[in-house]
Amino acid sequence: MKQLGLICSVLFVTILVGAAGCGGDPNVEGAKLALTLDDVDYEDYYSKLDESISADPTNAEAHSVKARLIKRQLGETRDIEKHSSLVGMMVESFSSALEIEPDNNEVIGYVTEAYIDEFKLGIQAFNRGREDESAYAEAIQYFKNTSMIRPDSVDPYLNQAYAQIQAGNQTEAIMPFEKAIELGDDDADTYTYLSNLYQSNDRTEDAISMLEKAREMYPENEDIRSQLLNAYITSGQMDRAKKDYSDAVASEPDNKLYRYNYGTLLLEAEEYDEAMEQFQKAVDIDPEYGVAHYNLGVAYVNKAVSVNNMVTEMDDDLRAKRSDLSDSAVEEMEGKIEMKIQERKDLFAGAVTPLERARELLTAGGEDPAGVCQALFQALAQIGEQEKAEEAATCAGIDLN
């Protein structure tokens, strides 16, 4: 899980507080005075301010002072449902004030303060979630509230998405990630998280579109390329995937990861000779590339199995037709079968060296070599290396008794 970027970049505006005049609206002046008191009957002041607003809907100061009173009450209200309701009221009042006086820096400053305060509450709740998972639900709501205050801000949407993920709400994280990107977020992690969520929700084509866009933005990002490769495979678009990696290999022939991924696609497509070529290039570039050694060995084994199937089919065909064939025709077919049997043996033998190297490297790296040993056992058994095959079987956890 990515560590949240919990620092929000906002513009701090100097708030210019003017002295209260003596000849203003008494309801507004009374509410402004209430802002300095310790104990306030908020509902009473809201009612009085609403009277002034009803009498003059263009009274920007009445809207602004009401919003400031609500902002103060917000600071005293921790019940999340009530708190969120107050945020909606505050946003409505601030918006009304700014519709009347869009360049009022004092009001803009109060909005900024409210945004920061609500964002901090979201951060605090998120941090509490590490000890109490139920706090993530509060964090989600606080970040939603922050987005109400500043709908054009990226950070609340991003942090809401991460809180949704932490709360186990994978699907609900999609919208805030989408909104963050819509608002201009171009972090590579945002694209990878969102594409993962798309794939988890059977939206593979959306994931592909997202990842292709991300790849153009971050052509060197291997996580994005790997995710795109997986998305192509998941959606059955093997030709598209192979074309993508063929182009990548052509543009960077010494990139071992491109070679490896292309080889993996070719192996999946049962194009064994082409896969071997790519895996061999990968280990030539990096002789310590354990997984490439492994897949090179697997390509040999899989091709050997394919040849063995051909041997079985040819042998069955000969048995069925033998009585109708001339001696020379039988001899010709038997010769072809013998050639395939030798090819099968050579392929199994070819698998041994890369598989042994893969086992050595994975073991040295602290990884479990059981999968490698299983393929190695198969190859060794087929070429008659009985003692080494038994040792590989033990490594693979295969009981030969």
Coordinates of C-alpha atoms in Angstrom, one line a residue, residues 24 119 147 150 187 261 389:
G24 CA -25.2 47.7 9.8
F119 CA -8.5 18.0 5.4
S147 CA -14.1 17.9 -1.7
R150 CA -13.0 22.7 -2.8
D187 CA 1.1 10.5 -10.7
N261 CA 8.2 -10.2 -21.0
A389 CA 16.4 -36.8 -11.1

